[in-house]
GROMACS .gro file of C-alpha atoms in nm:
model
  459
    1UNK     CA    1  -2.257  -2.193   2.212
    2UNK     CA    2  -2.083  -1.854   2.221
    3UNK     CA    3  -1.715  -1.810   2.124
    4UNK     CA    4  -1.633  -1.762   2.492
    5UNK     CA    5  -1.746  -2.120   2.562
    6UNK     CA    6  -1.528  -2.269   2.290
    7UNK     CA    7  -1.193  -2.255   2.464
    8UNK     CA    8  -1.202  -2.545   2.711
    9UNK     CA    9  -1.141  -2.916   2.699
   10UNK     CA   10  -1.080  -3.147   2.991
   11UNK     CA   11  -0.746  -3.046   3.149
   12UNK     CA   12  -0.687  -2.780   2.880
   13UNK     CA   13  -0.766  -2.410   2.851
   14UNK     CA   14  -0.668  -2.143   2.598
   15UNK     CA   15  -0.760  -1.776   2.617
   16UNK     CA   16  -0.958  -1.618   2.336
   17UNK     CA   17  -0.680  -1.380   2.229
   18UNK     CA   18  -0.444  -1.667   2.149
   19UNK     CA   19  -0.715  -1.872   1.983
   20UNK     CA   20  -0.810  -1.574   1.763
   21UNK     CA   21  -0.442  -1.515   1.682
   22UNK     CA   22  -0.402  -1.878   1.576
   23UNK     CA   23  -0.716  -1.865   1.361
   24UNK     CA   24  -0.585  -1.548   1.197
   25UNK     CA   25  -0.251  -1.708   1.113
   26UNK     CA   26  -0.432  -2.004   0.960
   27UNK     CA   27  -0.631  -1.761   0.743
   28UNK     CA   28  -0.307  -1.592   0.637
   29UNK     CA   29  -0.109  -1.906   0.560
   30UNK     CA   30  -0.377  -2.149   0.445
   31UNK     CA   31  -0.605  -1.909   0.259
   32UNK     CA   32  -0.371  -1.629   0.156
   33UNK     CA   33  -0.568  -1.370   0.356
   34UNK     CA   34  -0.430  -1.027   0.437
   35UNK     CA   35  -0.329  -1.021   0.802
   36UNK     CA   36  -0.505  -0.695   0.885
   37UNK     CA   37  -0.836  -0.807   0.734
   38UNK     CA   38  -0.821  -1.156   0.882
   39UNK     CA   39  -0.726  -1.011   1.220
   40UNK     CA   40  -1.026  -0.779   1.227
   41UNK     CA   41  -1.258  -1.059   1.122
   42UNK     CA   42  -1.132  -1.302   1.387
   43UNK     CA   43  -1.144  -1.039   1.661
   44UNK     CA   44  -1.511  -0.985   1.579
   45UNK     CA   45  -1.581  -1.358   1.555
   46UNK     CA   46  -1.424  -1.421   1.896
   47UNK     CA   47  -1.588  -1.112   2.049
   48UNK     CA   48  -1.261  -0.988   2.200
   49UNK     CA   49  -1.243  -0.713   2.458
   50UNK     CA   50  -1.011  -0.419   2.383
   51UNK     CA   51  -0.741  -0.572   2.603
   52UNK     CA   52  -0.775  -0.912   2.437
   53UNK     CA   53  -0.770  -0.748   2.092
   54UNK     CA   54  -0.446  -0.568   2.176
   55UNK     CA   55  -0.279  -0.897   2.276
   56UNK     CA   56  -0.415  -1.072   1.967
   57UNK     CA   57  -0.285  -0.793   1.741
   58UNK     CA   58   0.066  -0.813   1.888
   59UNK     CA   59   0.068  -1.192   1.857
   60UNK     CA   60  -0.039  -1.184   1.492
   61UNK     CA   61   0.162  -0.887   1.367
   62UNK     CA   62   0.476  -0.976   1.558
   63UNK     CA   63   0.464  -1.339   1.448
   64UNK     CA   64   0.407  -1.243   1.083
   65UNK     CA   65   0.678  -0.978   1.094
   66UNK     CA   66   0.947  -1.212   1.225
   67UNK     CA   67   0.821  -1.527   1.058
   68UNK     CA   68   1.131  -1.607   0.853
   69UNK     CA   69   1.363  -1.568   1.151
   70UNK     CA   70   1.133  -1.766   1.379
   71UNK     CA   71   1.115  -2.045   1.122
   72UNK     CA   72   1.493  -2.080   1.130
   73UNK     CA   73   1.486  -2.097   1.510
   74UNK     CA   74   1.210  -2.359   1.508
   75UNK     CA   75   1.397  -2.572   1.254
   76UNK     CA   76   1.718  -2.552   1.458
   77UNK     CA   77   1.536  -2.632   1.784
   78UNK     CA   78   1.341  -2.921   1.634
   79UNK     CA   79   1.624  -3.061   1.425
   80UNK     CA   80   1.387  -3.098   1.131
   81UNK     CA   81   1.264  -2.900   0.833
   82UNK     CA   82   0.934  -2.716   0.870
   83UNK     CA   83   0.801  -2.911   0.574
   84UNK     CA   84   0.797  -3.226   0.787
   85UNK     CA   85   0.542  -3.068   1.024
   86UNK     CA   86   0.175  -2.996   0.970
   87UNK     CA   87   0.134  -2.629   0.868
   88UNK     CA   88  -0.105  -2.571   1.157
   89UNK     CA   89   0.153  -2.705   1.404
   90UNK     CA   90   0.405  -2.462   1.258
   91UNK     CA   91   0.168  -2.173   1.327
   92UNK     CA   92   0.130  -2.285   1.690
   93UNK     CA   93   0.510  -2.296   1.720
   94UNK     CA   94   0.548  -1.953   1.558
   95UNK     CA   95   0.308  -1.799   1.809
   96UNK     CA   96   0.492  -1.961   2.097
   97UNK     CA   97   0.829  -1.852   1.962
   98UNK     CA   98   0.715  -1.490   1.935
   99UNK     CA   99   0.603  -1.495   2.297
  100UNK     CA  100   0.940  -1.636   2.403
  101UNK     CA  101   1.160  -1.419   2.182
  102UNK     CA  102   0.985  -1.081   2.175
  103UNK     CA  103   0.720  -1.056   2.447
  104UNK     CA  104   0.739  -1.056   2.824
  105UNK     CA  105   0.552  -1.383   2.847
  106UNK     CA  106   0.708  -1.609   3.115
  107UNK     CA  107   0.865  -1.922   2.972
  108UNK     CA  108   0.628  -2.160   3.149
  109UNK     CA  109   0.328  -1.964   3.019
  110UNK     CA  110   0.454  -1.956   2.660
  111UNK     CA  111   0.520  -2.332   2.669
  112UNK     CA  112   0.196  -2.431   2.840
  113UNK     CA  113  -0.026  -2.210   2.622
  114UNK     CA  114   0.140  -2.349   2.308
  115UNK     CA  115   0.072  -2.703   2.417
  116UNK     CA  116  -0.284  -2.624   2.524
  117UNK     CA  117  -0.351  -2.442   2.196
  118UNK     CA  118  -0.228  -2.743   2.001
  119UNK     CA  119  -0.440  -2.981   2.208
  120UNK     CA  120  -0.760  -2.777   2.173
  121UNK     CA  121  -0.721  -2.662   1.812
  122UNK     CA  122  -0.543  -2.962   1.659
  123UNK     CA  123  -0.590  -3.258   1.889
  124UNK     CA  124  -0.395  -3.435   2.161
  125UNK     CA  125  -0.172  -3.619   1.913
  126UNK     CA  126   0.001  -3.291   1.826
  127UNK     CA  127   0.089  -3.187   2.180
  128UNK     CA  128   0.400  -3.404   2.213
  129UNK     CA  129   0.588  -3.255   1.921
  130UNK     CA  130   0.480  -2.902   2.012
  131UNK     CA  131   0.594  -2.950   2.371
  132UNK     CA  132   0.932  -3.092   2.267
  133UNK     CA  133   1.015  -2.821   2.014
  134UNK     CA  134   0.886  -2.519   2.206
  135UNK     CA  135   1.085  -2.623   2.515
  136UNK     CA  136   1.401  -2.634   2.305
  137UNK     CA  137   1.319  -2.292   2.161
  138UNK     CA  138   1.285  -2.162   2.517
  139UNK     CA  139   1.631  -2.292   2.611
  140UNK     CA  140   1.798  -1.989   2.446
  141UNK     CA  141   1.728  -1.617   2.426
  142UNK     CA  142   1.661  -1.445   2.094
  143UNK     CA  143   2.013  -1.302   2.083
  144UNK     CA  144   2.164  -1.641   2.162
  145UNK     CA  145   1.966  -1.802   1.880
  146UNK     CA  146   2.072  -1.528   1.639
  147UNK     CA  147   2.437  -1.568   1.736
  148UNK     CA  148   2.415  -1.942   1.675
  149UNK     CA  149   2.227  -1.915   1.345
  150UNK     CA  150   2.441  -1.637   1.197
  151UNK     CA  151   2.776  -1.793   1.286
  152UNK     CA  152   2.981  -1.813   0.968
  153UNK     CA  153   2.707  -1.639   0.769
  154UNK     CA  154   2.786  -1.345   0.540
  155UNK     CA  155   2.712  -0.991   0.655
  156UNK     CA  156   2.400  -0.944   0.442
  157UNK     CA  157   2.253  -1.282   0.533
  158UNK     CA  158   2.309  -1.215   0.903
  159UNK     CA  159   2.148  -0.873   0.871
  160UNK     CA  160   1.846  -1.029   0.703
  161UNK     CA  161   1.801  -1.278   0.987
  162UNK     CA  162   1.856  -1.019   1.260
  163UNK     CA  163   1.606  -0.774   1.113
  164UNK     CA  164   1.341  -1.022   1.002
  165UNK     CA  165   1.365  -0.973   0.624
  166UNK     CA  166   1.420  -1.203   0.328
  167UNK     CA  167   1.771  -1.171   0.191
  168UNK     CA  168   1.650  -1.038  -0.146
  169UNK     CA  169   1.482  -0.739   0.019
  170UNK     CA  170   1.800  -0.658   0.209
  171UNK     CA  171   1.992  -0.663  -0.118
  172UNK     CA  172   1.730  -0.447  -0.289
  173UNK     CA  173   1.741  -0.185  -0.012
  174UNK     CA  174   2.121  -0.186  -0.019
  175UNK     CA  175   2.104  -0.083  -0.386
  176UNK     CA  176   1.902   0.232  -0.309
  177UNK     CA  177   2.034   0.342   0.031
  178UNK     CA  178   2.368   0.458   0.174
  179UNK     CA  179   2.536   0.166   0.347
  180UNK     CA  180   2.524   0.335   0.687
  181UNK     CA  181   2.142   0.362   0.669
  182UNK     CA  182   2.065   0.008   0.563
  183UNK     CA  183   2.014  -0.148   0.905
  184UNK     CA  184   1.814   0.152   1.032
  185UNK     CA  185   1.579   0.124   0.732
  186UNK     CA  186   1.524  -0.247   0.792
  187UNK     CA  187   1.465  -0.199   1.163
  188UNK     CA  188   1.211   0.077   1.089
  189UNK     CA  189   1.001  -0.181   0.902
  190UNK     CA  190   0.952  -0.356   1.237
  191UNK     CA  191   0.803  -0.054   1.417
  192UNK     CA  192   0.422  -0.041   1.381
  193UNK     CA  193   0.314   0.309   1.275
  194UNK     CA  194   0.071   0.526   1.466
  195UNK     CA  195  -0.239   0.595   1.252
  196UNK     CA  196  -0.209   0.907   1.035
  197UNK     CA  197  -0.519   1.099   0.937
  198UNK     CA  198  -0.579   1.354   0.661
  199UNK     CA  199  -0.838   1.629   0.630
  200UNK     CA  200  -1.022   1.672   0.301
  201UNK     CA  201  -0.945   2.027   0.179
  202UNK     CA  202  -1.257   2.240   0.177
  203UNK     CA  203  -1.442   2.001   0.409
  204UNK     CA  204  -1.245   2.007   0.735
  205UNK     CA  205  -0.960   2.187   0.909
  206UNK     CA  206  -0.672   2.007   1.072
  207UNK     CA  207  -0.746   2.162   1.413
  208UNK     CA  208  -1.066   1.957   1.424
  209UNK     CA  209  -0.861   1.635   1.446
  210UNK     CA  210  -0.611   1.756   1.704
  211UNK     CA  211  -0.644   1.668   2.070
  212UNK     CA  212  -0.456   1.523   2.365
  213UNK     CA  213  -0.351   1.210   2.177
  214UNK     CA  214  -0.285   1.381   1.841
  215UNK     CA  215  -0.016   1.595   1.683
  216UNK     CA  216   0.027   1.758   1.340
  217UNK     CA  217   0.228   1.568   1.080
  218UNK     CA  218   0.572   1.730   1.049
  219UNK     CA  219   0.559   1.792   0.672
  220UNK     CA  220   0.207   1.763   0.533
  221UNK     CA  221  -0.024   2.056   0.613
  222UNK     CA  222  -0.323   1.821   0.600
  223UNK     CA  223  -0.217   1.541   0.833
  224UNK     CA  224  -0.255   1.445   1.198
  225UNK     CA  225  -0.085   1.160   1.386
  226UNK     CA  226  -0.334   1.018   1.633
  227UNK     CA  227  -0.352   0.715   1.857
  228UNK     CA  228  -0.676   0.524   1.879
  229UNK     CA  229  -0.959   0.427   1.650
  230UNK     CA  230  -1.002   0.683   1.367
  231UNK     CA  231  -1.374   0.606   1.334
  232UNK     CA  232  -1.428   0.763   1.676
  233UNK     CA  233  -1.395   1.103   1.506
  234UNK     CA  234  -1.702   1.259   1.346
  235UNK     CA  235  -1.495   1.402   1.060
  236UNK     CA  236  -1.378   1.051   0.966
  237UNK     CA  237  -1.726   0.901   0.991
  238UNK     CA  238  -1.858   1.181   0.769
  239UNK     CA  239  -1.571   1.134   0.520
  240UNK     CA  240  -1.451   1.490   0.571
  241UNK     CA  241  -1.127   1.326   0.685
  242UNK     CA  242  -0.970   0.986   0.636
  243UNK     CA  243  -0.676   0.761   0.713
  244UNK     CA  244  -0.376   0.825   0.489
  245UNK     CA  245  -0.002   0.793   0.540
  246UNK     CA  246   0.183   1.124   0.536
  247UNK     CA  247   0.400   1.008   0.246
  248UNK     CA  248   0.090   0.951   0.037
  249UNK     CA  249  -0.030   1.300   0.124
  250UNK     CA  250   0.305   1.453   0.025
  251UNK     CA  251   0.327   1.300  -0.322
  252UNK     CA  252  -0.023   1.428  -0.402
  253UNK     CA  253   0.066   1.772  -0.269
  254UNK     CA  254   0.383   1.783  -0.481
  255UNK     CA  255   0.183   1.723  -0.800
  256UNK     CA  256  -0.037   2.023  -0.725
  257UNK     CA  257   0.260   2.251  -0.658
  258UNK     CA  258   0.411   2.220  -1.005
  259UNK     CA  259   0.323   2.512  -1.229
  260UNK     CA  260   0.079   2.410  -1.502
  261UNK     CA  261   0.198   2.526  -1.847
  262UNK     CA  262  -0.082   2.366  -2.044
  263UNK     CA  263  -0.298   2.593  -2.265
  264UNK     CA  264  -0.578   2.772  -2.082
  265UNK     CA  265  -0.897   2.570  -2.097
  266UNK     CA  266  -1.252   2.658  -2.000
  267UNK     CA  267  -1.243   2.371  -1.750
  268UNK     CA  268  -0.926   2.231  -1.596
  269UNK     CA  269  -0.931   1.854  -1.557
  270UNK     CA  270  -0.716   1.634  -1.336
  271UNK     CA  271  -0.684   1.255  -1.360
  272UNK     CA  272  -0.614   0.991  -1.097
  273UNK     CA  273  -0.523   0.701  -1.324
  274UNK     CA  274  -0.521   0.418  -1.066
  275UNK     CA  275  -0.746   0.568  -0.801
  276UNK     CA  276  -0.840   0.280  -0.569
  277UNK     CA  277  -0.899   0.276  -0.280
  278UNK     CA  278  -0.943   0.655  -0.299
  279UNK     CA  279  -0.718   0.828  -0.046
  280UNK     CA  280  -0.520   1.032  -0.298
  281UNK     CA  281  -0.832   1.090  -0.510
  282UNK     CA  282  -1.008   1.250  -0.213
  283UNK     CA  283  -0.714   1.477  -0.135
  284UNK     CA  284  -0.674   1.570  -0.501
  285UNK     CA  285  -1.045   1.647  -0.537
  286UNK     CA  286  -1.023   1.907  -0.261
  287UNK     CA  287  -0.707   2.058  -0.407
  288UNK     CA  288  -0.853   2.053  -0.758
  289UNK     CA  289  -1.152   2.249  -0.635
  290UNK     CA  290  -0.919   2.519  -0.503
  291UNK     CA  291  -0.761   2.539  -0.849
  292UNK     CA  292  -1.092   2.550  -1.031
  293UNK     CA  293  -1.050   2.196  -1.166
  294UNK     CA  294  -1.246   1.872  -1.152
  295UNK     CA  295  -1.111   1.519  -1.098
  296UNK     CA  296  -1.167   1.205  -1.298
  297UNK     CA  297  -1.082   0.896  -1.091
  298UNK     CA  298  -1.017   0.582  -1.294
  299UNK     CA  299  -0.998   0.238  -1.135
  300UNK     CA  300  -0.961  -0.098  -1.305
  301UNK     CA  301  -1.168  -0.299  -1.055
  302UNK     CA  302  -1.531  -0.239  -0.967
  303UNK     CA  303  -1.500  -0.312  -0.595
  304UNK     CA  304  -1.212  -0.065  -0.562
  305UNK     CA  305  -1.401   0.192  -0.769
  306UNK     CA  306  -1.683   0.161  -0.513
  307UNK     CA  307  -1.432   0.247  -0.241
  308UNK     CA  308  -1.322   0.554  -0.437
  309UNK     CA  309  -1.684   0.672  -0.464
  310UNK     CA  310  -1.727   0.633  -0.088
  311UNK     CA  311  -1.409   0.834  -0.027
  312UNK     CA  312  -1.536   1.118  -0.250
  313UNK     CA  313  -1.899   1.125  -0.135
  314UNK     CA  314  -1.859   1.429   0.090
  315UNK     CA  315  -1.763   1.644  -0.209
  316UNK     CA  316  -2.027   1.782  -0.447
  317UNK     CA  317  -2.080   1.536  -0.731
  318UNK     CA  318  -2.002   1.799  -0.995
  319UNK     CA  319  -1.640   1.808  -0.874
  320UNK     CA  320  -1.552   1.447  -0.946
  321UNK     CA  321  -1.633   1.141  -1.153
  322UNK     CA  322  -1.537   0.776  -1.104
  323UNK     CA  323  -1.501   0.540  -1.401
  324UNK     CA  324  -1.406   0.173  -1.419
  325UNK     CA  325  -1.153   0.084  -1.686
  326UNK     CA  326  -0.807  -0.041  -1.779
  327UNK     CA  327  -0.569   0.250  -1.730
  328UNK     CA  328  -0.349   0.122  -2.013
  329UNK     CA  329  -0.646   0.153  -2.254
  330UNK     CA  330  -0.794   0.494  -2.173
  331UNK     CA  331  -1.159   0.580  -2.226
  332UNK     CA  332  -1.070   0.946  -2.283
  333UNK     CA  333  -0.899   1.139  -2.558
  334UNK     CA  334  -0.519   1.190  -2.549
  335UNK     CA  335  -0.402   1.516  -2.396
  336UNK     CA  336  -0.722   1.561  -2.194
  337UNK     CA  337  -0.578   1.649  -1.852
  338UNK     CA  338  -0.370   1.923  -1.691
  339UNK     CA  339  -0.244   1.704  -1.407
  340UNK     CA  340  -0.222   1.325  -1.390
  341UNK     CA  341  -0.153   1.109  -1.084
  342UNK     CA  342  -0.017   0.767  -1.179
  343UNK     CA  343   0.005   0.585  -0.845
  344UNK     CA  344   0.061   0.251  -1.014
  345UNK     CA  345   0.007  -0.102  -0.878
  346UNK     CA  346   0.326  -0.216  -0.709
  347UNK     CA  347   0.468  -0.469  -0.465
  348UNK     CA  348   0.385  -0.253  -0.162
  349UNK     CA  349   0.733  -0.309  -0.024
  350UNK     CA  350   0.732   0.049   0.100
  351UNK     CA  351   0.463  -0.035   0.356
  352UNK     CA  352   0.615  -0.340   0.523
  353UNK     CA  353   0.563  -0.188   0.867
  354UNK     CA  354   0.186  -0.189   0.799
  355UNK     CA  355   0.164  -0.528   0.626
  356UNK     CA  356   0.384  -0.761   0.829
  357UNK     CA  357   0.310  -1.075   0.628
  358UNK     CA  358   0.390  -0.924   0.288
  359UNK     CA  359   0.769  -0.942   0.320
  360UNK     CA  360   0.746  -1.322   0.323
  361UNK     CA  361   0.470  -1.337   0.063
  362UNK     CA  362   0.630  -1.124  -0.211
  363UNK     CA  363   0.900  -1.259  -0.442
  364UNK     CA  364   1.157  -1.097  -0.672
  365UNK     CA  365   0.975  -1.245  -0.970
  366UNK     CA  366   0.655  -1.065  -0.874
  367UNK     CA  367   0.838  -0.734  -0.854
  368UNK     CA  368   0.983  -0.774  -1.201
  369UNK     CA  369   0.652  -0.896  -1.343
  370UNK     CA  370   0.495  -0.566  -1.234
  371UNK     CA  371   0.761  -0.366  -1.420
  372UNK     CA  372   0.595  -0.386  -1.762
  373UNK     CA  373   0.251  -0.292  -1.627
  374UNK     CA  374   0.405   0.007  -1.451
  375UNK     CA  375   0.573   0.115  -1.774
  376UNK     CA  376   0.248   0.079  -1.967
  377UNK     CA  377   0.059   0.288  -1.712
  378UNK     CA  378   0.321   0.562  -1.717
  379UNK     CA  379   0.301   0.564  -2.097
  380UNK     CA  380  -0.076   0.605  -2.068
  381UNK     CA  381  -0.036   0.884  -1.813
  382UNK     CA  382   0.196   1.075  -2.045
  383UNK     CA  383  -0.036   1.036  -2.344
  384UNK     CA  384  -0.331   1.151  -2.129
  385UNK     CA  385  -0.158   1.477  -2.035
  386UNK     CA  386  -0.195   1.800  -2.229
  387UNK     CA  387   0.124   1.970  -2.354
  388UNK     CA  388   0.268   2.166  -2.064
  389UNK     CA  389   0.077   1.953  -1.814
  390UNK     CA  390   0.229   1.753  -1.529
  391UNK     CA  391   0.248   1.382  -1.442
  392UNK     CA  392   0.330   1.231  -1.101
  393UNK     CA  393   0.462   0.875  -1.116
  394UNK     CA  394   0.422   0.722  -0.769
  395UNK     CA  395   0.483   0.383  -0.608
  396UNK     CA  396   0.474   0.262  -0.249
  397UNK     CA  397   0.800   0.080  -0.308
  398UNK     CA  398   1.165   0.185  -0.308
  399UNK     CA  399   1.272  -0.107  -0.529
  400UNK     CA  400   1.475   0.015  -0.827
  401UNK     CA  401   1.277  -0.200  -1.073
  402UNK     CA  402   0.952  -0.027  -0.972
  403UNK     CA  403   1.086   0.327  -0.944
  404UNK     CA  404   1.376   0.486  -1.131
  405UNK     CA  405   1.404   0.196  -1.376
  406UNK     CA  406   1.044   0.253  -1.491
  407UNK     CA  407   1.079   0.630  -1.531
  408UNK     CA  408   1.410   0.621  -1.716
  409UNK     CA  409   1.281   0.346  -1.947
  410UNK     CA  410   0.969   0.543  -2.046
  411UNK     CA  411   1.084   0.905  -2.035
  412UNK     CA  412   1.188   1.032  -2.379
  413UNK     CA  413   1.166   1.358  -2.572
  414UNK     CA  414   0.791   1.376  -2.501
  415UNK     CA  415   0.859   1.474  -2.140
  416UNK     CA  416   1.094   1.669  -1.917
  417UNK     CA  417   1.189   1.507  -1.586
  418UNK     CA  418   1.143   1.775  -1.319
  419UNK     CA  419   1.323   1.827  -0.990
  420UNK     CA  420   1.064   1.660  -0.766
  421UNK     CA  421   1.243   1.727  -0.433
  422UNK     CA  422   1.232   2.099  -0.505
  423UNK     CA  423   0.853   2.080  -0.478
  424UNK     CA  424   0.873   1.936  -0.125
  425UNK     CA  425   1.121   2.183   0.032
  426UNK     CA  426   0.995   2.114   0.385
  427UNK     CA  427   1.101   1.748   0.367
  428UNK     CA  428   1.466   1.682   0.468
  429UNK     CA  429   1.687   1.453   0.258
  430UNK     CA  430   1.419   1.352   0.007
  431UNK     CA  431   1.646   1.291  -0.293
  432UNK     CA  432   1.663   0.934  -0.421
  433UNK     CA  433   2.006   0.774  -0.433
  434UNK     CA  434   1.931   0.640  -0.781
  435UNK     CA  435   1.858   0.984  -0.930
  436UNK     CA  436   1.852   1.316  -0.744
  437UNK     CA  437   1.557   1.436  -0.953
  438UNK     CA  438   1.335   1.180  -0.777
  439UNK     CA  439   1.190   1.176  -0.425
  440UNK     CA  440   1.234   0.868  -0.209
  441UNK     CA  441   1.077   0.880   0.136
  442UNK     CA  442   1.174   0.633   0.410
  443UNK     CA  443   1.028   0.526   0.746
  444UNK     CA  444   1.362   0.570   0.924
  445UNK     CA  445   1.421   0.917   0.779
  446UNK     CA  446   1.076   1.067   0.751
  447UNK     CA  447   0.842   0.848   0.954
  448UNK     CA  448   0.639   0.774   0.640
  449UNK     CA  449   0.594   0.477   0.413
  450UNK     CA  450   0.874   0.440   0.157
  451UNK     CA  451   0.695   0.635  -0.117
  452UNK     CA  452   0.866   0.713  -0.449
  453UNK     CA  453   0.782   1.018  -0.662
  454UNK     CA  454   0.891   1.136  -1.004
  455UNK     CA  455   0.743   1.449  -1.164
  456UNK     CA  456   0.736   1.491  -1.541
  457UNK     CA  457   0.614   1.768  -1.769
  458UNK     CA  458   0.463   1.689  -2.108
  459UNK     CA  459   0.653   1.889  -2.370
   0.00000   0.00000   0.00000
């Protein structure tokens, strides 16, 4: 029986897009799957058309993005804690709530499809509670629910609920942003980005990626913003270009712009300390070639190292090398490299617009647990750099504990902290509020992920 036959029961029908969206949410919540990977898998499994896939994507991403706020609405409407309901029933209610609160789905359709989904996916016994709660959700608009739920709540708590963020993230952003930008930054996390592509220097020119649905990135000379499926382009299929956020392109570019004061060597060597999945490594390989250097890409995990190799395959093999190893315990001699990229593992809080489920999955404890690893990797990056050479410390997170707190804790008389914004003069307002020597990009300011950059020179 094909997937298209598995959507009917007597007196009940559910379309494939909603069934695939429900199955994706179950993968996310029951199995800890990443929403983007689970979504792609379920769309293939259900053999969705492009129109069905678009609806499924909006259902999944929108529901995940606003999950915390929707959960409060569902609890208020049902008069009971979510923990008293089966987790699968909660996911049905979340999907229905998103249709009612944020989509143009008519009320009767949102209610009936929620009940039918419950009946087909979970059994008739679940339809009564789903019907009762979703009808009460439908009795008020999103703004009316927010007004009711935020009544008497403090300003920060209300802002968290109205922008679909946990309170701790709101507080963390408030510590690194001017007060008048806080809400705009949070709202920008709820705007899905258009795919951004990057050409591999020496392999492709940006004009090759431009067309009716594409435009150059405003700051990076290598990037293109383009609607549609990137794999439709020959340059992407041939790995002469790839998908990479403009912020990620910019931090790599900044590292290459700093003057290298290390002693002249017969062969310049650059290092990407935490290279997976390979986007920055590919860009750096092309730029290293232009500087007469080669790149060593180190990655701690074999499967991610394989991704790095795939990203670099279009370049001649004598220009790069991939090794698998713990970046805190280098396989190379100290002082071996002219330039070092330390794009360290982090919470990924700077890419919430791309990973809608992660804001509810991450915790403050996880952020602080990463702090020591980030310090250790920066220590390793410094020790790996030749005197006069340059280190870029990068995270896709604006959280103070992962950014300025790491750099200031590690930086000592071995290094000089450089003026990183000066090396990205085309980018407006790049200076971090925590320290003007650092770059902090933001979706609401720059249209990029919230990338952090510090540049250091080994004395």
